[in-house]
Each structure stands twice: as C-alpha cells, then as structure tokens.
Amino acid sequence: MAPLPPKKTVKHDFSPFIIAYDDGTIDRLVGTTVVPPSPSDPITGVASKDVVIDSSSGVWVRLYLPKLSDSDEPKLPLVVYYHGGAFVAESAASPTCHNHLTSLSSAARALIVSVNYRLAPEHPVPAAYHDSLAALKWVASHVEGSGPDEWLNLRADFDRVHVAGDSAGGNIAHYMGLRVRTEVGLRVRGLALVHPSFWGSEAIGREGERPEVKHMVEKLWEISSPDLAVDDPLLNPFGVGAPGLRGLRCERVLVCVAEMCWFRDRDLLYYEGLKKSGWEGTVEVFETKGEGHNFHLFEPQKEKAKALLMRLVEFFNAR
C-alpha cells in the first residue's frame, strides 16, 4: 500500500476566497467555475471569443461584440475591462463576469475586451498590473486597423476608448489610467471604477466599525503581495509615493459606490481627492443605496443592478 500523503496544515484561511497551506498550495473557494465564449448568446445575440495575447505568460482576453443591426454605427465604443476577485480569484471566464459583460455589450452597443490577468499568490502583485498593461498595449496595436484581431480592426472606435473594472479590477483600471498615455500611446476618453478596491493602514469613515473586514482586506493583500505594505501606492492611491491623481490621462471618470460596500469610504475619498487634485477632467459618483460590494454581479435581476448597468451604458456612450 502506498503511503498516505502528508497532511497539509492551514497557514491562512481567507474564506470565502482562498485557503493557503503551509506547503505553498492553495484551494480557491470561489471563482473557479468558468463558462465558454459563444458565437451568439441565446438571449442577447452577443458574440464572444477568447484570444491569447502573450503565449509566454498565458495572458488572454475575452472579446464581446454585440449583434449588429442597420441602426448601429460602423465603429463601436471600446471598453477594456478588468475583473475583480481580490487579485486571488475569479477570471474573465467566470459566469458573473461573462454574464455582466454580455449584458453590458448588448445594452451599450460596445465592443468589450475583458482581460484575464494572472492571479496571486502563484503570481504575486504586481504581476496583475503588468499583464493589464500588456493587454492595453495589445489593444493599442489595432489603432491603425492592422492589429492581430479583426473585430478590433474593423469595429473599434479608437476615439471612444474606455477603461473599466470592478473591485480589484477597478483598482487596476485606475492605475492603467495613469500609465496609458505615456506607456501605451492610447487615448482613453474615460475610466469607470465600480466599487474599486482601495485601502490604507489608518481606518477612515466606517472602517473602524468592522475590524473583521479590515483584517480580511489586509490579509488578502498580504498573501497577494507579500513584499508590499498596505499603504503601498498600488492599494492606497494617497499613500506615500503615490502618483498624483492629476496625472490621470483621460477626460472623464465615473466612480460607482455601494452604500454597504466595505470600500465605500475609500472610493468616496478617491472621488473627492480627484476633484481637488487639479486634474482637468470631469468626475462623477454614482451611489447605490442599501447594497453591498459587487451586488450587481451576483443579483443582476435587481432593479438597482439594472440602474447601475444603465449608468455605465450612459457613460460609455456620452459624446
């Protein structure tokens, strides 16, 4: 009889996200279910497909193209989207992400590029940011209509580019907004940050009322980025050494917050800070009362979720 494998000891329990063991292995508790792309969604008619953009890292994107009619313009708004999951969970193929972006593509009549960046702890932060920037550069390679993907060559309006994301993806979207003009050469019209994950060591607002949430957020950051402190500029846009918000290279920003979300106070601080930063664009906030973090992904049938979706549609289609 073969000997039994040694029993693993739990090193960190980050339920409901992941459990980390002393041998370096992990169990993901959420975000492992995936759905395939579809040539035509049965409800909306949106087509989706997966494209590997970097064979060495395995980074890929899922593209969404709405079912076109005679009333559609030949060129569509382009949205580059980053999913959430605390940098350790979920993917561009997660049902919640896929269903949300299918609905968004249909309602906004937009071409969407959803980025599947590598996850921590196997690939510690800042790997997710590197992958996200690489995806933007891949998108930018289509500006002249001669890139590797025909959907982008033929249908993307590069005068109407937006960068968006939820939770950790909203955090990533913010930093892409700081780097996109100088490092990518892509003109971005707007950023849409949905419940973005920003944090800091000193509690603000209602954060002190929920010590268990503070512990969870900070431990998740520790396992996703063991070499970076909680006040690192990647997590705290007001931390020491953080690039000034006035450096955002876009014209408009929409910050979506939820009343019961644990990031609400940080997100409102970001909104107020951007207004006072000297940045010359327009920033708006959209708050959903009585709802928690990323509620719209888990209960898209709610009227409040539909209202959030339509606010994004309005933002992406503004002239």
CSV table of C-alpha atoms in Angstrom, one decimal:
chain,number,residue,atom,x,y,z
A,1,MET,CA,0.0,0.0,0.0
A,2,ALA,CA,1.3,3.4,-1.0
A,3,PRO,CA,2.0,5.8,2.0
A,4,LEU,CA,-0.6,8.4,2.5
A,5,PRO,CA,0.4,11.9,1.5
A,6,PRO,CA,1.4,14.2,4.4
A,7,LYS,CA,-1.5,16.1,5.9
A,8,LYS,CA,-1.5,19.8,5.0
A,9,THR,CA,-1.7,22.5,7.6
A,10,VAL,CA,-3.8,25.6,7.0
A,11,LYS,CA,-1.5,28.6,7.0
A,12,HIS,CA,-4.1,31.3,6.2
A,13,ASP,CA,-7.9,30.9,5.9
A,14,PHE,CA,-9.2,33.6,3.7
A,15,SER,CA,-12.7,32.2,3.4
A,16,PRO,CA,-14.8,32.8,1.3
A,17,PHE,CA,-11.9,33.4,-1.2
A,18,ILE,CA,-9.0,31.0,-0.7
A,19,ILE,CA,-7.3,28.8,1.8
A,20,ALA,CA,-3.5,28.8,1.9
A,21,TYR,CA,-1.5,25.8,3.2
A,22,ASP,CA,2.0,25.5,4.7
A,23,ASP,CA,3.3,23.6,1.7
A,24,GLY,CA,2.6,26.6,-0.6
A,25,THR,CA,-0.6,25.1,-2.2
A,26,ILE,CA,-3.9,26.8,-2.1
A,27,ASP,CA,-7.6,26.0,-2.5
A,28,ARG,CA,-9.7,28.6,-4.3
A,29,LEU,CA,-13.2,28.6,-2.8
A,30,VAL,CA,-14.8,31.0,-5.4
A,31,GLY,CA,-14.2,31.9,-9.0
A,32,THR,CA,-13.2,28.5,-10.3
A,33,THR,CA,-16.3,27.9,-12.4
A,34,VAL,CA,-15.9,29.0,-16.0
A,35,VAL,CA,-18.2,29.4,-19.0
A,36,PRO,CA,-17.0,29.2,-22.6
A,37,PRO,CA,-17.3,32.0,-25.1
A,38,SER,CA,-20.2,31.8,-27.5
A,39,PRO,CA,-20.6,32.7,-31.2
A,40,SER,CA,-24.1,34.1,-30.3
A,41,ASP,CA,-25.5,34.5,-26.8
A,42,PRO,CA,-29.0,33.0,-26.8
A,43,ILE,CA,-30.6,36.0,-25.1
A,44,THR,CA,-28.7,39.0,-26.5
A,45,GLY,CA,-27.0,37.7,-29.6
A,46,VAL,CA,-23.7,39.0,-28.3
A,47,ALA,CA,-20.7,37.1,-29.8
A,48,SER,CA,-17.7,36.3,-27.6
A,49,LYS,CA,-14.3,34.7,-28.2
A,50,ASP,CA,-11.0,34.2,-26.4
A,51,VAL,CA,-7.7,35.3,-27.7
A,52,VAL,CA,-4.3,34.6,-26.2
A,53,ILE,CA,-2.2,37.8,-26.3
A,54,ASP,CA,1.0,36.6,-24.7
A,55,SER,CA,1.9,32.9,-25.2
A,56,SER,CA,4.8,33.2,-22.7
A,57,SER,CA,2.7,34.3,-19.8
A,58,GLY,CA,-0.6,32.8,-20.9
A,59,VAL,CA,-2.4,36.1,-20.6
A,60,TRP,CA,-5.6,36.1,-22.7
A,61,VAL,CA,-8.6,38.3,-23.3
A,62,ARG,CA,-12.3,37.6,-23.9
A,63,LEU,CA,-13.9,39.9,-26.5
A,64,TYR,CA,-17.6,40.7,-26.8
A,65,LEU,CA,-19.2,42.0,-29.9
A,66,PRO,CA,-22.9,43.0,-29.9
A,67,LYS,CA,-25.3,41.7,-32.5
A,68,LEU,CA,-25.2,44.4,-35.1
A,69,SER,CA,-28.2,45.9,-36.9
A,70,ASP,CA,-28.7,48.6,-39.6
A,71,SER,CA,-29.1,51.2,-36.9
A,72,ASP,CA,-25.6,50.5,-35.4
A,73,GLU,CA,-22.7,52.7,-36.2
A,74,PRO,CA,-19.9,51.0,-38.2
A,75,LYS,CA,-17.5,51.8,-35.3
A,76,LEU,CA,-18.4,50.9,-31.7
A,77,PRO,CA,-17.3,52.3,-28.3
A,78,LEU,CA,-14.4,50.2,-27.0
A,79,VAL,CA,-14.2,49.2,-23.3
A,80,VAL,CA,-11.2,47.5,-21.8
A,81,TYR,CA,-12.4,45.7,-18.7
A,82,TYR,CA,-10.6,44.2,-15.6
A,83,HIS,CA,-12.5,41.7,-13.4
A,84,GLY,CA,-12.4,41.7,-9.6
A,85,GLY,CA,-11.6,38.9,-7.1
A,86,ALA,CA,-9.1,40.5,-4.7
A,87,PHE,CA,-6.2,39.6,-7.1
A,88,VAL,CA,-6.5,36.0,-6.0
A,89,ALA,CA,-9.8,34.7,-7.5
A,90,GLU,CA,-12.2,34.9,-10.5
A,91,SER,CA,-11.3,35.1,-14.2
A,92,ALA,CA,-12.5,36.7,-17.4
A,93,ALA,CA,-14.4,33.4,-17.9
A,94,SER,CA,-16.3,33.5,-14.6
A,95,PRO,CA,-20.1,33.3,-15.0
A,96,THR,CA,-20.7,36.5,-13.1
A,97,CYS,CA,-18.1,38.5,-15.2
A,98,HIS,CA,-19.2,36.9,-18.5
A,99,ASN,CA,-22.9,37.4,-18.0
A,100,HIS,CA,-22.4,41.0,-16.9
A,101,LEU,CA,-20.2,41.9,-19.8
A,102,THR,CA,-22.6,40.2,-22.3
A,103,SER,CA,-25.4,42.3,-21.0
A,104,LEU,CA,-23.2,45.4,-21.0
A,105,SER,CA,-22.0,44.9,-24.5
A,106,SER,CA,-25.6,44.4,-25.7
A,107,ALA,CA,-27.0,47.4,-23.9
A,108,ALA,CA,-24.1,49.8,-24.6
A,109,ARG,CA,-23.6,48.6,-28.2
A,110,ALA,CA,-19.9,48.4,-27.3
A,111,LEU,CA,-17.0,46.2,-28.1
A,112,ILE,CA,-15.5,44.9,-24.9
A,113,VAL,CA,-12.1,43.4,-24.2
A,114,SER,CA,-12.1,41.6,-20.8
A,115,VAL,CA,-8.6,40.9,-19.5
A,116,ASN,CA,-7.6,37.6,-17.9
A,117,TYR,CA,-4.6,38.6,-15.8
A,118,ARG,CA,-2.6,36.2,-13.7
A,119,LEU,CA,-3.6,35.6,-10.1
A,120,ALA,CA,-1.8,35.7,-6.8
A,121,PRO,CA,-0.4,34.1,-4.8
A,122,GLU,CA,1.1,32.0,-7.7
A,123,HIS,CA,1.9,35.2,-9.5
A,124,PRO,CA,2.2,37.9,-6.8
A,125,VAL,CA,1.2,41.5,-7.3
A,126,PRO,CA,2.4,43.5,-9.4
A,127,ALA,CA,2.0,40.7,-12.0
A,128,ALA,CA,-1.6,41.6,-12.5
A,129,TYR,CA,-0.7,45.2,-13.3
A,130,HIS,CA,2.0,44.1,-15.8
A,131,ASP,CA,-0.5,41.8,-17.5
A,132,SER,CA,-3.1,44.5,-17.6
A,133,LEU,CA,-0.7,47.0,-19.2
A,134,ALA,CA,0.4,44.4,-21.7
A,135,ALA,CA,-3.3,43.9,-22.6
A,136,LEU,CA,-3.7,47.7,-23.2
A,137,LYS,CA,-0.7,47.6,-25.5
A,138,TRP,CA,-2.2,44.7,-27.4
A,139,VAL,CA,-5.4,46.7,-27.8
A,140,ALA,CA,-3.4,49.8,-28.9
A,141,SER,CA,-1.7,47.7,-31.7
A,142,HIS,CA,-5.1,47.9,-33.5
A,143,VAL,CA,-5.3,51.7,-33.7
A,144,GLU,CA,-4.2,51.8,-37.3
A,145,GLY,CA,-6.5,48.9,-38.3
A,146,SER,CA,-3.7,46.4,-38.8
A,147,GLY,CA,-3.6,44.5,-35.5
A,148,PRO,CA,-3.9,40.8,-35.0
A,149,ASP,CA,-7.7,40.8,-34.2
A,150,GLU,CA,-10.3,41.6,-36.9
A,151,TRP,CA,-13.0,42.6,-34.5
A,152,LEU,CA,-10.9,45.4,-33.2
A,153,ASN,CA,-9.5,46.3,-36.6
A,154,LEU,CA,-13.0,46.7,-38.1
A,155,ARG,CA,-15.3,47.6,-35.3
A,156,ALA,CA,-13.4,49.5,-32.6
A,157,ASP,CA,-13.8,53.3,-32.4
A,158,PHE,CA,-10.4,54.4,-31.0
A,159,ASP,CA,-11.8,57.9,-30.4
A,160,ARG,CA,-14.2,56.3,-27.8
A,161,VAL,CA,-12.0,54.1,-25.7
A,162,HIS,CA,-12.8,53.5,-22.0
A,163,VAL,CA,-11.1,51.5,-19.3
A,164,ALA,CA,-13.2,49.9,-16.6
A,165,GLY,CA,-13.2,47.3,-13.8
A,166,ASP,CA,-14.8,46.2,-10.6
A,167,SER,CA,-13.2,45.7,-7.2
A,168,ALA,CA,-9.6,44.7,-7.8
A,169,GLY,CA,-10.2,45.4,-11.4
A,170,GLY,CA,-11.4,48.9,-10.6
A,171,ASN,CA,-8.1,49.4,-8.8
A,172,ILE,CA,-6.2,48.2,-11.8
A,173,ALA,CA,-8.3,50.4,-14.1
A,174,HIS,CA,-7.2,53.5,-12.1
A,175,TYR,CA,-3.5,52.7,-12.5
A,176,MET,CA,-3.9,52.0,-16.2
A,177,GLY,CA,-5.4,55.5,-16.4
A,178,LEU,CA,-2.2,56.9,-15.0
A,179,ARG,CA,0.0,55.0,-17.4
A,180,VAL,CA,-1.9,54.6,-20.6
A,181,ARG,CA,-0.9,57.8,-22.4
A,182,THR,CA,2.8,57.7,-21.8
A,183,GLU,CA,3.4,53.9,-21.8
A,184,VAL,CA,0.8,52.7,-24.3
A,185,GLY,CA,0.1,55.7,-26.6
A,186,LEU,CA,-3.6,55.1,-26.4
A,187,ARG,CA,-6.1,58.0,-25.9
A,188,VAL,CA,-8.6,57.0,-23.3
A,189,ARG,CA,-11.8,59.0,-23.0
A,190,GLY,CA,-13.0,57.7,-19.6
A,191,LEU,CA,-12.5,55.5,-16.6
A,192,ALA,CA,-15.3,53.6,-15.0
A,193,LEU,CA,-14.4,52.4,-11.5
A,194,VAL,CA,-17.0,50.1,-10.0
A,195,HIS,CA,-16.5,49.5,-6.2
A,196,PRO,CA,-12.7,49.8,-6.7
A,197,SER,CA,-10.6,48.2,-4.0
A,198,PHE,CA,-8.5,51.0,-2.3
A,199,TRP,CA,-7.3,50.7,1.2
A,200,GLY,CA,-4.9,52.1,3.8
A,201,SER,CA,-3.5,51.2,7.3
A,202,GLU,CA,-5.3,54.1,9.0
A,203,ALA,CA,-9.1,53.4,9.2
A,204,ILE,CA,-11.4,56.1,7.8
A,205,GLY,CA,-15.1,56.6,7.9
A,206,ARG,CA,-16.9,53.4,9.0
A,207,GLU,CA,-13.9,51.1,8.5
A,208,GLY,CA,-13.2,51.1,12.3
A,209,GLU,CA,-16.7,49.6,12.9
A,210,ARG,CA,-15.9,46.4,11.1
A,211,PRO,CA,-12.5,45.1,12.3
A,212,GLU,CA,-13.1,41.7,10.7
A,213,VAL,CA,-13.4,43.4,7.3
A,214,LYS,CA,-10.2,45.3,7.9
A,215,HIS,CA,-8.4,42.1,8.8
A,216,MET,CA,-9.7,40.3,5.7
A,217,VAL,CA,-8.7,43.0,3.3
A,218,GLU,CA,-5.2,43.4,4.8
A,219,LYS,CA,-4.5,39.7,5.0
A,220,LEU,CA,-5.7,39.2,1.4
A,221,TRP,CA,-3.3,41.9,0.3
A,222,GLU,CA,-0.5,40.3,2.3
A,223,ILE,CA,-0.9,37.0,0.5
A,224,SER,CA,-1.4,38.6,-2.9
A,225,SER,CA,1.6,40.9,-2.5
A,226,PRO,CA,3.9,39.7,0.3
A,227,ASP,CA,6.6,42.4,-0.5
A,228,LEU,CA,4.2,45.3,-0.4
A,229,ALA,CA,2.7,47.1,2.6
A,230,VAL,CA,-1.0,48.1,2.9
A,231,ASP,CA,-0.1,51.7,2.2
A,232,ASP,CA,1.8,50.8,-1.0
A,233,PRO,CA,0.6,53.2,-3.8
A,234,LEU,CA,-0.9,50.2,-5.6
A,235,LEU,CA,-3.5,49.8,-2.8
A,236,ASN,CA,-3.6,53.3,-1.4
A,237,PRO,CA,-3.7,56.0,-4.0
A,238,PHE,CA,-3.0,58.5,-1.3
A,239,GLY,CA,0.0,56.6,0.2
A,240,VAL,CA,3.5,57.9,0.4
A,241,GLY,CA,5.0,57.9,-3.1
A,242,ALA,CA,1.7,57.5,-4.9
A,243,PRO,CA,1.5,59.3,-8.2
A,244,GLY,CA,-0.8,62.3,-8.1
A,245,LEU,CA,-4.3,61.9,-9.3
A,246,ARG,CA,-4.0,64.9,-11.5
A,247,GLY,CA,-1.8,62.7,-13.7
A,248,LEU,CA,-4.8,60.6,-14.9
A,249,ARG,CA,-4.7,60.6,-18.7
A,250,CYS,CA,-8.4,60.7,-19.5
A,251,GLU,CA,-11.3,63.2,-19.8
A,252,ARG,CA,-13.9,61.7,-17.6
A,253,VAL,CA,-14.1,59.4,-14.5
A,254,LEU,CA,-17.2,57.6,-13.1
A,255,VAL,CA,-16.8,56.2,-9.6
A,256,CYS,CA,-19.6,53.8,-8.7
A,257,VAL,CA,-20.0,53.1,-4.9
A,258,ALA,CA,-22.5,51.0,-2.9
A,259,GLU,CA,-23.7,52.1,0.5
A,260,MET,CA,-22.9,48.9,2.3
A,261,CYS,CA,-19.6,48.2,0.4
A,262,TRP,CA,-16.5,47.9,2.6
A,263,PHE,CA,-14.6,50.1,0.1
A,264,ARG,CA,-17.3,52.9,0.1
A,265,ASP,CA,-15.4,55.4,2.2
A,266,ARG,CA,-12.1,54.9,0.3
A,267,ASP,CA,-13.9,55.2,-3.0
A,268,LEU,CA,-15.6,58.5,-1.9
A,269,LEU,CA,-12.2,59.7,-0.7
A,270,TYR,CA,-10.9,59.0,-4.2
A,271,TYR,CA,-13.7,60.9,-5.7
A,272,GLU,CA,-13.2,63.9,-3.5
A,273,GLY,CA,-9.4,63.7,-3.9
A,274,LEU,CA,-9.7,63.7,-7.7
A,275,LYS,CA,-11.9,66.8,-7.6
A,276,LYS,CA,-9.3,68.6,-5.6
A,277,SER,CA,-6.2,67.3,-7.4
A,278,GLY,CA,-6.1,69.9,-10.2
A,279,TRP,CA,-7.0,67.2,-12.7
A,280,GLU,CA,-8.8,69.0,-15.6
A,281,GLY,CA,-11.4,66.3,-16.4
A,282,THR,CA,-14.9,65.6,-15.1
A,283,VAL,CA,-15.5,63.2,-12.3
A,284,GLU,CA,-18.9,61.8,-11.2
A,285,VAL,CA,-20.1,59.5,-8.5
A,286,PHE,CA,-23.0,57.1,-8.7
A,287,GLU,CA,-24.1,55.6,-5.4
A,288,THR,CA,-26.4,52.6,-4.9
A,289,LYS,CA,-28.3,52.7,-1.6
A,290,GLY,CA,-28.8,49.6,0.6
A,291,GLU,CA,-26.5,47.3,-1.4
A,292,GLY,CA,-23.1,45.8,-0.8
A,293,HIS,CA,-19.9,45.1,-2.7
A,294,ASN,CA,-20.4,44.0,-6.3
A,295,PHE,CA,-24.1,43.2,-5.7
A,296,HIS,CA,-24.9,43.8,-9.4
A,297,LEU,CA,-22.8,40.8,-10.4
A,298,PHE,CA,-24.5,38.4,-8.1
A,299,GLU,CA,-28.1,39.7,-8.4
A,300,PRO,CA,-28.2,41.3,-11.9
A,301,GLN,CA,-32.0,40.9,-12.0
A,302,LYS,CA,-32.4,43.6,-9.3
A,303,GLU,CA,-33.7,46.9,-10.4
A,304,LYS,CA,-30.7,48.6,-8.7
A,305,ALA,CA,-28.4,46.4,-10.6
A,306,LYS,CA,-30.1,47.3,-13.8
A,307,ALA,CA,-29.8,51.0,-12.9
A,308,LEU,CA,-26.1,50.6,-12.4
A,309,LEU,CA,-25.8,48.8,-15.7
A,310,MET,CA,-27.6,51.7,-17.5
A,311,ARG,CA,-25.4,54.3,-15.8
A,312,LEU,CA,-22.4,52.5,-17.3
A,313,VAL,CA,-24.2,52.4,-20.7
A,314,GLU,CA,-24.8,56.1,-20.5
A,315,PHE,CA,-21.2,56.8,-19.5
A,316,PHE,CA,-19.7,54.7,-22.4
A,317,ASN,CA,-22.0,56.4,-25.0
A,318,ALA,CA,-21.6,60.0,-23.9
A,319,ARG,CA,-20.4,62.2,-26.7
